Coordinates of C-alpha atoms and ligand atoms in Angstrom, one line a residue:
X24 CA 7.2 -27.3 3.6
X25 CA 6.3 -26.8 0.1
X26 CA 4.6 -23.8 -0.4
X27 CA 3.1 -22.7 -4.6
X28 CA 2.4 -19.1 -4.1
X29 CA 0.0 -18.3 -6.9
X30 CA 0.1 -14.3 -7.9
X31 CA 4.0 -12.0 -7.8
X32 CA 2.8 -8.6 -7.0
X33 CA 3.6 -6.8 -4.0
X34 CA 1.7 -9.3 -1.7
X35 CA 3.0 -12.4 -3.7
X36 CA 6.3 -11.5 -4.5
X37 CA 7.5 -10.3 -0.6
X38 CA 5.9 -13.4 1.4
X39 CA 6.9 -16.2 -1.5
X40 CA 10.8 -14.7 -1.0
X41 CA 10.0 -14.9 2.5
X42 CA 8.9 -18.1 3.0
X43 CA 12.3 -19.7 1.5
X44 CA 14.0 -17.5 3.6
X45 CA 12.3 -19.5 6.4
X46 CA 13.5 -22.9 4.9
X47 CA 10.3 -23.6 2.8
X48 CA 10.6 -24.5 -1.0
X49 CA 8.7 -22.1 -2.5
X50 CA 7.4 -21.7 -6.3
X51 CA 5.9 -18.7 -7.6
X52 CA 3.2 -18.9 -10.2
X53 CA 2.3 -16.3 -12.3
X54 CA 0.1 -16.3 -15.9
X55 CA 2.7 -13.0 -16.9
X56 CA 5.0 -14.7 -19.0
X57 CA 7.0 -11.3 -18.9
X58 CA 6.8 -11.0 -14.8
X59 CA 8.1 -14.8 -14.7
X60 CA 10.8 -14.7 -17.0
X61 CA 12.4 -11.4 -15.9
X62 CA 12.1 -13.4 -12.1
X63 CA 13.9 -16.2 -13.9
X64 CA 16.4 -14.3 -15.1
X65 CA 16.9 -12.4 -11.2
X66 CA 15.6 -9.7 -11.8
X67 CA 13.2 -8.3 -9.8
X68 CA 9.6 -6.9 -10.8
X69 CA 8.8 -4.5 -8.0
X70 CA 10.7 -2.5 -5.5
X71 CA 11.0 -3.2 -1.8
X72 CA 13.4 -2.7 0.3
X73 CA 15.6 -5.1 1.6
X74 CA 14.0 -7.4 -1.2
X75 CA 16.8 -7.9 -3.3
X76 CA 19.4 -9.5 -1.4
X77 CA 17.0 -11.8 0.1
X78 CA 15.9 -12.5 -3.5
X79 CA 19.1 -13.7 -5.2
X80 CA 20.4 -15.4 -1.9
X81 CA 17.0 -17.9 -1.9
X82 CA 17.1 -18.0 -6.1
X83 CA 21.0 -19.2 -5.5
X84 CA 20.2 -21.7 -2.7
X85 CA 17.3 -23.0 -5.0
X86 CA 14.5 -22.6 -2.4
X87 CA 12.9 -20.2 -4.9
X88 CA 11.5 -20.8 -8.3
X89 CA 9.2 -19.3 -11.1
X90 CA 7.0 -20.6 -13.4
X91 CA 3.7 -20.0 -15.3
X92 CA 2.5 -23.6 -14.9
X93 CA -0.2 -23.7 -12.5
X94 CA 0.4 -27.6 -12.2
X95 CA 4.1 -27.4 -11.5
X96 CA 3.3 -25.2 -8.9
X97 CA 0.3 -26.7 -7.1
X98 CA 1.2 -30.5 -7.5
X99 CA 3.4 -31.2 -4.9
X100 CA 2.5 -28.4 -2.4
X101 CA 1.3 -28.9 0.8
X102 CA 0.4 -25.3 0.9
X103 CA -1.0 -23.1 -1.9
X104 CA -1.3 -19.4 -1.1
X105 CA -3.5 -17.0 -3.5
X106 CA -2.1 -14.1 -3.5
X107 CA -4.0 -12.4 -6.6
X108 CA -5.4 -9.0 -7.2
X109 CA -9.0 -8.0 -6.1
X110 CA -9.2 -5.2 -8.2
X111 CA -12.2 -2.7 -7.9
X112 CA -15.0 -2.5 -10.1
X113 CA -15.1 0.3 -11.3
X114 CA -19.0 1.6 -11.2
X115 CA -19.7 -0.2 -7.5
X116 CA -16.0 -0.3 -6.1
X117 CA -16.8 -3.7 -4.9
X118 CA -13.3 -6.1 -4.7
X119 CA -13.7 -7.9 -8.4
X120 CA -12.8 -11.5 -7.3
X121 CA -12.7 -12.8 -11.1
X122 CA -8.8 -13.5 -10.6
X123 CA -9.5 -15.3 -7.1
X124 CA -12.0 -17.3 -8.7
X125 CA -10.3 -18.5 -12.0
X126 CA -7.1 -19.1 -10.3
X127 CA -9.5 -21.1 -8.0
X128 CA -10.9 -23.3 -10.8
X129 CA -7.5 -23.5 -12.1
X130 CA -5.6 -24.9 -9.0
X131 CA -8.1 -27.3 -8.1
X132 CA -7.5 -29.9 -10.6
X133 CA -3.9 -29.8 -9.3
X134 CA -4.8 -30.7 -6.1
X135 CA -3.1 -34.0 -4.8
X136 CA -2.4 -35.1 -1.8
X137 CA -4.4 -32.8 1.4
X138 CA -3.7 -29.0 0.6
X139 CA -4.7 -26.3 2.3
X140 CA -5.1 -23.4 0.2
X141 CA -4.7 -19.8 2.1
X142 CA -6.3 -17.1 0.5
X143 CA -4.0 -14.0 0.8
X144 CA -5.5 -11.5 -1.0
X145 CA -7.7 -9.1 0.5
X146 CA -10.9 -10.7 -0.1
X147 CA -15.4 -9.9 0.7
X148 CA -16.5 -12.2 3.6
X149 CA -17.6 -15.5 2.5
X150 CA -15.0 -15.6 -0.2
X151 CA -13.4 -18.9 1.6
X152 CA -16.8 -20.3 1.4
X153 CA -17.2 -19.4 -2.9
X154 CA -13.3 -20.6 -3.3
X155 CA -14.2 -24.0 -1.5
X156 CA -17.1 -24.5 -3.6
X157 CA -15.6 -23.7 -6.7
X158 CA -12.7 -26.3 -6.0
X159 CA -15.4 -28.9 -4.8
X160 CA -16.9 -28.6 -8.2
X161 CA -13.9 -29.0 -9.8
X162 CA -12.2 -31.5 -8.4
X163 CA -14.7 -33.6 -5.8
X164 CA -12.4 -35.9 -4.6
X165 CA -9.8 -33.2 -3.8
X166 CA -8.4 -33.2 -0.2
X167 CA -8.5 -29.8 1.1
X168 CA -9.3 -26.7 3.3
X169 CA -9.6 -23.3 2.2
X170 CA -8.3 -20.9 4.7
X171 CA -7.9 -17.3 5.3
X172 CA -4.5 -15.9 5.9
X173 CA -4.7 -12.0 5.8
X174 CA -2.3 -10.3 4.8
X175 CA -0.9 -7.3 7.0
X176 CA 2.3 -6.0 4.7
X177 CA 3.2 -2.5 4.1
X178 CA 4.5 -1.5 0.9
X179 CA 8.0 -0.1 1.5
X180 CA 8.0 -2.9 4.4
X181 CA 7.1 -5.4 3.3
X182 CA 10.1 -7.8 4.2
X183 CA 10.4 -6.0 7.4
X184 CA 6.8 -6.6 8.3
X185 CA 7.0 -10.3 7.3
X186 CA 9.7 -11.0 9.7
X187 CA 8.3 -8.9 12.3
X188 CA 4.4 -9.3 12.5
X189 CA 2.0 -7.3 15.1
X190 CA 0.4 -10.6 14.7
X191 CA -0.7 -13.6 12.6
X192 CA -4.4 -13.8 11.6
X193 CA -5.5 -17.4 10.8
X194 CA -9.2 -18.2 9.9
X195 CA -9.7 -21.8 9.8
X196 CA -12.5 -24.1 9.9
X197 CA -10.7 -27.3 10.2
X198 CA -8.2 -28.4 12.6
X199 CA -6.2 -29.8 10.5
X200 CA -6.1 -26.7 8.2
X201 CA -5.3 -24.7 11.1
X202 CA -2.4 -27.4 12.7
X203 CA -0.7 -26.9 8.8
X204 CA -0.6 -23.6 8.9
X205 CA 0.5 -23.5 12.8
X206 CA 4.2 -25.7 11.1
X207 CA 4.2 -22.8 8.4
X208 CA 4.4 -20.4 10.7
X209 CA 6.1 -22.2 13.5
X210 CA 9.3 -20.1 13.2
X211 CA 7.1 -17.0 14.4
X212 CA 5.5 -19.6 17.3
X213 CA 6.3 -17.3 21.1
X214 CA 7.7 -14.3 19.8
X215 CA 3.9 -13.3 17.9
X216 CA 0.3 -13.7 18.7
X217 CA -1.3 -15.9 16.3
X218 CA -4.9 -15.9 16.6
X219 CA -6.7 -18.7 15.1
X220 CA -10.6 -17.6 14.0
X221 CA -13.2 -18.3 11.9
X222 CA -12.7 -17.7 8.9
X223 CA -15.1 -15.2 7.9
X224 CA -14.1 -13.3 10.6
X225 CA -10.5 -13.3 9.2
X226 CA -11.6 -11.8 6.1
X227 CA -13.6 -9.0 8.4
X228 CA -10.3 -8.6 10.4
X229 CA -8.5 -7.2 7.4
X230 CA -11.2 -5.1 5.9
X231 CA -12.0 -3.8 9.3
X232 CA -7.9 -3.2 10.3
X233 CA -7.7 -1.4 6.9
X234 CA -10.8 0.8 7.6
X235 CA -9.7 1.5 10.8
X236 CA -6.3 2.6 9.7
X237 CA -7.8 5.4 7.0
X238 CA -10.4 6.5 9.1
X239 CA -7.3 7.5 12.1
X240 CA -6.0 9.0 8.9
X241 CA -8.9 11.1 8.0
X242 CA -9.4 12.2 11.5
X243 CA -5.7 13.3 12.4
X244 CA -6.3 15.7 8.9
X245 CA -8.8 17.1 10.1
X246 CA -7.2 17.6 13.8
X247 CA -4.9 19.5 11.2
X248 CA -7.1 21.7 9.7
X249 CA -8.4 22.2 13.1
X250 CA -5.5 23.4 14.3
X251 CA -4.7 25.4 11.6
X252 CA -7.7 27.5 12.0
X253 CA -7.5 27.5 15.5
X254 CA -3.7 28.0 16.1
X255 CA -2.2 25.1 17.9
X256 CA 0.1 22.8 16.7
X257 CA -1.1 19.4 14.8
X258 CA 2.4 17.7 15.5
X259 CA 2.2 18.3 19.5
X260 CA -1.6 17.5 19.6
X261 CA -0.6 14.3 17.8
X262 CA 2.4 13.5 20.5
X263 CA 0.2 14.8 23.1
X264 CA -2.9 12.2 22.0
X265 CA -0.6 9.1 20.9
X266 CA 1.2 9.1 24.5
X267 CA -2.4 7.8 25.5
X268 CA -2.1 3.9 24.8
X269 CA -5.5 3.2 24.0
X270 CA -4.9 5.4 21.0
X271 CA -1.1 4.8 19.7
X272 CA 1.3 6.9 19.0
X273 CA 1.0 5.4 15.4
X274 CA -0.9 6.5 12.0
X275 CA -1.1 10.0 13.4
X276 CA 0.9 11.8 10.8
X277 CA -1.5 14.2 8.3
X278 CA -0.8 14.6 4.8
X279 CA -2.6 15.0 1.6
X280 CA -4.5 11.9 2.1
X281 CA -4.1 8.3 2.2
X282 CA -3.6 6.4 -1.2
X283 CA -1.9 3.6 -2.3
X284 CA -3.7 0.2 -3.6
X285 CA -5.2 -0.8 -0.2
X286 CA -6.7 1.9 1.7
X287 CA -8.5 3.6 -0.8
X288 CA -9.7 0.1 -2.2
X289 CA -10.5 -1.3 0.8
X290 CA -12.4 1.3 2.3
X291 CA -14.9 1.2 -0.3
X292 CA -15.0 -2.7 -0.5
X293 CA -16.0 -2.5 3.1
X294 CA -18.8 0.2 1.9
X295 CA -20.1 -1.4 -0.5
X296 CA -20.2 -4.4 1.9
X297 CA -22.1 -2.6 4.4
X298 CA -24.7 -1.9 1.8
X299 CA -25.0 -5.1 0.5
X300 CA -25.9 -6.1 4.1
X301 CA -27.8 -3.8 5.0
X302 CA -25.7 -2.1 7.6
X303 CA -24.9 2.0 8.1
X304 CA -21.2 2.2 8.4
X305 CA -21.2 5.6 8.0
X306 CA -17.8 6.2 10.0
X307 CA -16.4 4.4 6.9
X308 CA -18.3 6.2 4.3
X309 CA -17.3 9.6 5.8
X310 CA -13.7 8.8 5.8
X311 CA -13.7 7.6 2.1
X312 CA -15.9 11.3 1.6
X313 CA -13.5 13.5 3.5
X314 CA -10.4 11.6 2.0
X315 CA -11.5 12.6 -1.7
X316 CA -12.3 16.2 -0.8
X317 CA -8.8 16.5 1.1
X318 CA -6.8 16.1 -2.5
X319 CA -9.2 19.2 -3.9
X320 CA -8.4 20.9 -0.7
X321 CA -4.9 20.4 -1.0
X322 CA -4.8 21.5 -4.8
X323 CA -6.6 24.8 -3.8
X324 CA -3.8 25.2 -0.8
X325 CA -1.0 25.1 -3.4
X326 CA -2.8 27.2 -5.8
X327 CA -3.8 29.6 -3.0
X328 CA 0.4 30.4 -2.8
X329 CA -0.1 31.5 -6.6
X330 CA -3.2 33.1 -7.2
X331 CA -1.5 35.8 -8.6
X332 CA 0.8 34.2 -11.2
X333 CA -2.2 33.0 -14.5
X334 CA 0.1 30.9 -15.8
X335 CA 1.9 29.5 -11.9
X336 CA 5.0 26.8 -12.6
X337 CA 4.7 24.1 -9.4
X338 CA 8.0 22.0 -8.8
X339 CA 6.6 18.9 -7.0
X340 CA 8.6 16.9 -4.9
X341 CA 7.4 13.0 -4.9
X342 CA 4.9 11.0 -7.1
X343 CA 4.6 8.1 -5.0
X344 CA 1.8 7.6 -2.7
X345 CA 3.9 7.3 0.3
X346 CA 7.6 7.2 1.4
X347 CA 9.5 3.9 0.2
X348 CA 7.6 2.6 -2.8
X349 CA 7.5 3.6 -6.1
X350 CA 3.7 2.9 -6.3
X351 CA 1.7 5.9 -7.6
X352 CA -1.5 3.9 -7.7
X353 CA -4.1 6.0 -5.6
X354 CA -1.5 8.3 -4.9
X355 CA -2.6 11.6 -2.8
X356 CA 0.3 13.1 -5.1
X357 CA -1.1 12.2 -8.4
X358 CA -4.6 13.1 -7.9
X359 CA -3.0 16.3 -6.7
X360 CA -1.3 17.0 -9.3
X361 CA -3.9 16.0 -12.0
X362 CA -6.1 18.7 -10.4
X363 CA -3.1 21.8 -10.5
X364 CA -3.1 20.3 -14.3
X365 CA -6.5 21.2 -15.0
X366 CA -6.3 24.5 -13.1
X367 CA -3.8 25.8 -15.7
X368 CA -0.5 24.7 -13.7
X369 CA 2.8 24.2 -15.1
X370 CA 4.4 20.9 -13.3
X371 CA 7.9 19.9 -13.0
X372 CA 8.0 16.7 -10.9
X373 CA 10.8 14.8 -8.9
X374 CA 10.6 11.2 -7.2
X375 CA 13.4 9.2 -6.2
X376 CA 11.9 6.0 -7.4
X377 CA 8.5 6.8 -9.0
X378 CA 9.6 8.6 -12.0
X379 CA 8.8 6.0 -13.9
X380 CA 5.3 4.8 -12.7
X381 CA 4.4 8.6 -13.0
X382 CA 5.6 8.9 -16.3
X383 CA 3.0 6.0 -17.5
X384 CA 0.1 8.2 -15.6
X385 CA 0.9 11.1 -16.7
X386 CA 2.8 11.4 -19.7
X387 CA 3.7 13.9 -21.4
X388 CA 1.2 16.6 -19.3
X389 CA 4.1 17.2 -17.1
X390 CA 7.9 17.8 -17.2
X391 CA 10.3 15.3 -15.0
X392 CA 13.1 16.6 -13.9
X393 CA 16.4 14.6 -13.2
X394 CA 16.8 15.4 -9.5
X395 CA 14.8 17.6 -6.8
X396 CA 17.2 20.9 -7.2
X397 CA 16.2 21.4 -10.9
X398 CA 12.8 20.3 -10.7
X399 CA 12.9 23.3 -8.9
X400 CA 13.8 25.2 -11.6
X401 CA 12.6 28.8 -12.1
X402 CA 8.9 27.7 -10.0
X403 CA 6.8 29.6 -8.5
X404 CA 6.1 27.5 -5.5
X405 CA 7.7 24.0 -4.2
X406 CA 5.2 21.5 -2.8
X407 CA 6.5 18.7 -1.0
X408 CA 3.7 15.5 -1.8
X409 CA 5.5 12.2 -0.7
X410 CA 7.6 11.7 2.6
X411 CA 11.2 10.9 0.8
X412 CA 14.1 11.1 3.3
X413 CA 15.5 12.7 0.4
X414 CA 13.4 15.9 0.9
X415 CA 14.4 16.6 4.6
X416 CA 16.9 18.2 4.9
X417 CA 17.5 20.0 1.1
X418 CA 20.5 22.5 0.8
X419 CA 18.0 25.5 1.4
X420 CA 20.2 27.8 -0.2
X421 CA 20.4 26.0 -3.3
X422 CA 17.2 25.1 -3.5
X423 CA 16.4 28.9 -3.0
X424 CA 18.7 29.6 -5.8
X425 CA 16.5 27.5 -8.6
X426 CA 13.4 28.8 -7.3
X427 CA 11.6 32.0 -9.1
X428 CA 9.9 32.8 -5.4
X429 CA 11.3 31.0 -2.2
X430 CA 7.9 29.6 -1.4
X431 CA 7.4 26.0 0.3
X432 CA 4.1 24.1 0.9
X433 CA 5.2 21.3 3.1
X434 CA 2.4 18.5 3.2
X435 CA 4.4 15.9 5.1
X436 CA 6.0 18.2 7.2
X437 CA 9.4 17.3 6.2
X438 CA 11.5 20.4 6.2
X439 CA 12.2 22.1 9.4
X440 CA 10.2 25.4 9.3
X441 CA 12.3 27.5 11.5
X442 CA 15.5 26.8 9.4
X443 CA 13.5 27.1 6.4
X444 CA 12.2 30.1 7.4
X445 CA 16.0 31.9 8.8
X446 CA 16.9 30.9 5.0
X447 CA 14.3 33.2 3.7
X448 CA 11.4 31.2 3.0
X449 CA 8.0 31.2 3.1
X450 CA 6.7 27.6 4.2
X451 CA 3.3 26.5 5.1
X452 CA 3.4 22.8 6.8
X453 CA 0.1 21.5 7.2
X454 CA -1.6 21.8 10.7
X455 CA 0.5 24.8 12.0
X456 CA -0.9 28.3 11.5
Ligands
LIG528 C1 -1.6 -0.7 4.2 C2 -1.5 -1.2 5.7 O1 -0.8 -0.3 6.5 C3 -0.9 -2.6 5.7 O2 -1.0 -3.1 7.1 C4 -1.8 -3.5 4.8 O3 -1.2 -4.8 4.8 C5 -1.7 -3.0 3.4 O4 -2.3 -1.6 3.4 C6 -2.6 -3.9 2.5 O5 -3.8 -3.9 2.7 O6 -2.0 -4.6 1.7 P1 0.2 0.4 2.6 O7 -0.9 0.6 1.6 O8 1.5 -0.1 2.1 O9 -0.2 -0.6 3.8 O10 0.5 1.8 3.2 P2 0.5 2.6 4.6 O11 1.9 2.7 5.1 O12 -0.5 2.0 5.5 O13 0.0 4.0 4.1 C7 -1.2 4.2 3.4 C8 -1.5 5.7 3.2 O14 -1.7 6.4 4.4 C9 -0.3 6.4 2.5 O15 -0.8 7.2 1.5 C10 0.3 7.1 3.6 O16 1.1 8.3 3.2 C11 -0.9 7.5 4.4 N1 -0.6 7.8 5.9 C12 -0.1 6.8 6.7 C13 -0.8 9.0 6.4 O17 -1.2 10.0 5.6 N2 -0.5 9.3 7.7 C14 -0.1 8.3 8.5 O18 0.1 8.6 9.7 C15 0.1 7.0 8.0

């Protein structure tokens, strides 16, 4: 099929290079002349694993291509997927669909031939409804549905998740939307559930998955402070729970918080939502409440270890908001670190891929250090923020070697305690007394 994928972020980018993997012809439109010509030159704009080699092998075989031209993009498709940011605004948090909407008005005068057009990004309820009107407007005689096609990829995954799906969400209104989108995904047809819906309740199936998601989040950290107090252990009352298979085994891991560009966007989308319709989802509210308190809890945890010191140096280990990305966007770590900053901390920070993302956050109001042993360097304390491979098993004697005071706070319970602790070290991992 021929698919114009309109947007080459982290949603865009992964399911466009996908999609030719599949045998479609794909193009990618973006208005970032930059984005595009760096693409055009094979280079890629984001990191993801396993990304790459797909990448240049579909650019080779020409079932990839770039461009900024909307029409070049859209004219022949039979499928146009939106796969644009949806921002937050930043007073009400509501998802900002001003880029869903021009690209929208944009496309429609492209339109030739029946199209369906998939919305991708993570979008309110009723947004197929505004994006169908808008291209109605347009372009009256176009020939088209608008569908919903969430998007369930995980940073760090993405290409893994796109080849191996819990399950396809399609909301269309039309049969014949529906029957397209069934050929697009016809290489998944037996070994996934696809679920066809209505499209609204798409949309609500991705806001609500989301929610969902952060709230098990919030609720396992607090299991861990629970247990903390209360002296059993977070990681066996995790196993212990997730062996239960209404519950899952999954999304039970406690940390400093959930980041990233979804969660913590999507979470309030869905509040402010709730509002606008009159409806208490206060589950919601509470998670996005005890999520923002966790990172101030977290900074007084680390400072806690050097209440001493006046002026305490903090090596941190990881920038990005989670294992396998270099996103710091929302990250737990960043918000963490910001608040050590304005307590009077020293920071020396490591991240295997995020250096530079952090660098553009937070300049020059931290030192970066060229690996994790010398970020170490003469600090009063190590805290471990991002779950890096990297970071598991350390050369404790080394690392002990750098540091002022062998002193570990372990918030994604990476390093093994006991060893740590025959090594000479004190280590607090979260949810263990
Ligand atoms: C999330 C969802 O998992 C995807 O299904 C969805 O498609 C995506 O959002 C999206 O809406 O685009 P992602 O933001 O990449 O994916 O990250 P996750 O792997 O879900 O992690 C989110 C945050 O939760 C991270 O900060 C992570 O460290 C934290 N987390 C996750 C925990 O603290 N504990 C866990 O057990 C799992």
């Amino acid at each position: 099929m021929k698919i114009g994928v309109v947007g080459t972020g982290y949603v865009g980018l992964p399911t466009g290079v996908g999609l030719a993997e599949l045998g479609n012809e794909v193009i990618c439109i973006d208005k970032d002349e930059n984005k595009i010509s760096s693409l055009k030159a094979g280079k890629l704009t984001i990191f993801e694993d396993g990304l790459e080699d797909l990448f240049v092998k579909n650019v080779q075989n020409g079932r990839i291509r770039f461009t900024t031209s909307m029409q070049e993009g859209v004219e022949n498709a039979d499928i146009v997927i939106l796969a644009v940011g949806t921002p937050p605004n930043p007073i009400t948090k509501e998802a900002d669909m001003k880029y869903i909407h021009a690209a929208a008005k944009e496309l429609a005068q492209y339109i030739n031939g029946y199209t369906v057009v998939a919305v991708k990004s993570t979008v309110p309820v009723n947004t197929g409804d505004s994006v169908e009107k808008i291209i109605t407007e347009q372009h009256p005689k176009g020939e088209f549905d608008v569908v919903s096609l969430p998007e369930f990829l995980r940073e760090g995954f993405a290409i893994h998740d796109f080849f191996n799906p819990d399950r396809i969400i399609v909301g269309a209104n039309s049969t014949r939307a529906a029957q397209m989108i069934a050929k697009l995904y016809e290489p998944f047809a037996g070994k996934t559930k696809i679920l066809y819906v209505h499209r609204r309740s798409s949309e609500t199936i991705k806001y609500a998955s989301n929610a969902f998601l952060a709230m098990k989040i919030q609720y396992i950290n607090e299991m861990a402070d629970f247990c903390e107090k209360s002296g059993a252990d977070i990681y066996e009352v995790a196993q212990g729970m997730g062996l239960d298979s209404r519950i899952g085994n999954k999304f039970l891991n406690p940390g400093p918080g959930y980041g990233g560009f979804c969660f913590p966007k999507d979470t309030n989308a869905m509040a402010y939502m709730g509002r606008a319709y009159g409806v208490n989802l206060s589950l919601i509210e509470a998670t996005i409440r005890g999520n923002d308190q966790r990172k101030i809890n977290m900074a007084d945890r680390i400072l806690q270890t050097v209440k001493d010191i006046p002026e305490p140096k903090i090596a941190v280990w990881g920038t990005a908001f989670k294992g396998g990305t270099d996103d710091c966007r929302e990250s737990p770590a960043m918000q963490i670190i910001q608040i050590l900053l304005e307590r009077g901390a020293k920071i020396t920070v490591y991240d295997p891929q995020a250096m530079d993302n952090a660098r553009k956050i937070l300049g020059d109001s931290v030192a970066y250090a060229p690996d994790m042993y010398t970020a170490a360097d003469e600090a009063d304390v190590l805290a471990v923020l991002t779950e890096w491979e990297d970071f598991k098993t350390p050369d404790l004697q080394k690392l002990k070697s750098q540091l002022k005071t062998p002193k570990i706070i372990d918030l994604r319970h990476l390093i093994n305690r006991e060893t740590a602790q025959a090594n000479g070290f004190e280590i607090f991992s979260l949810g263990i007394k």
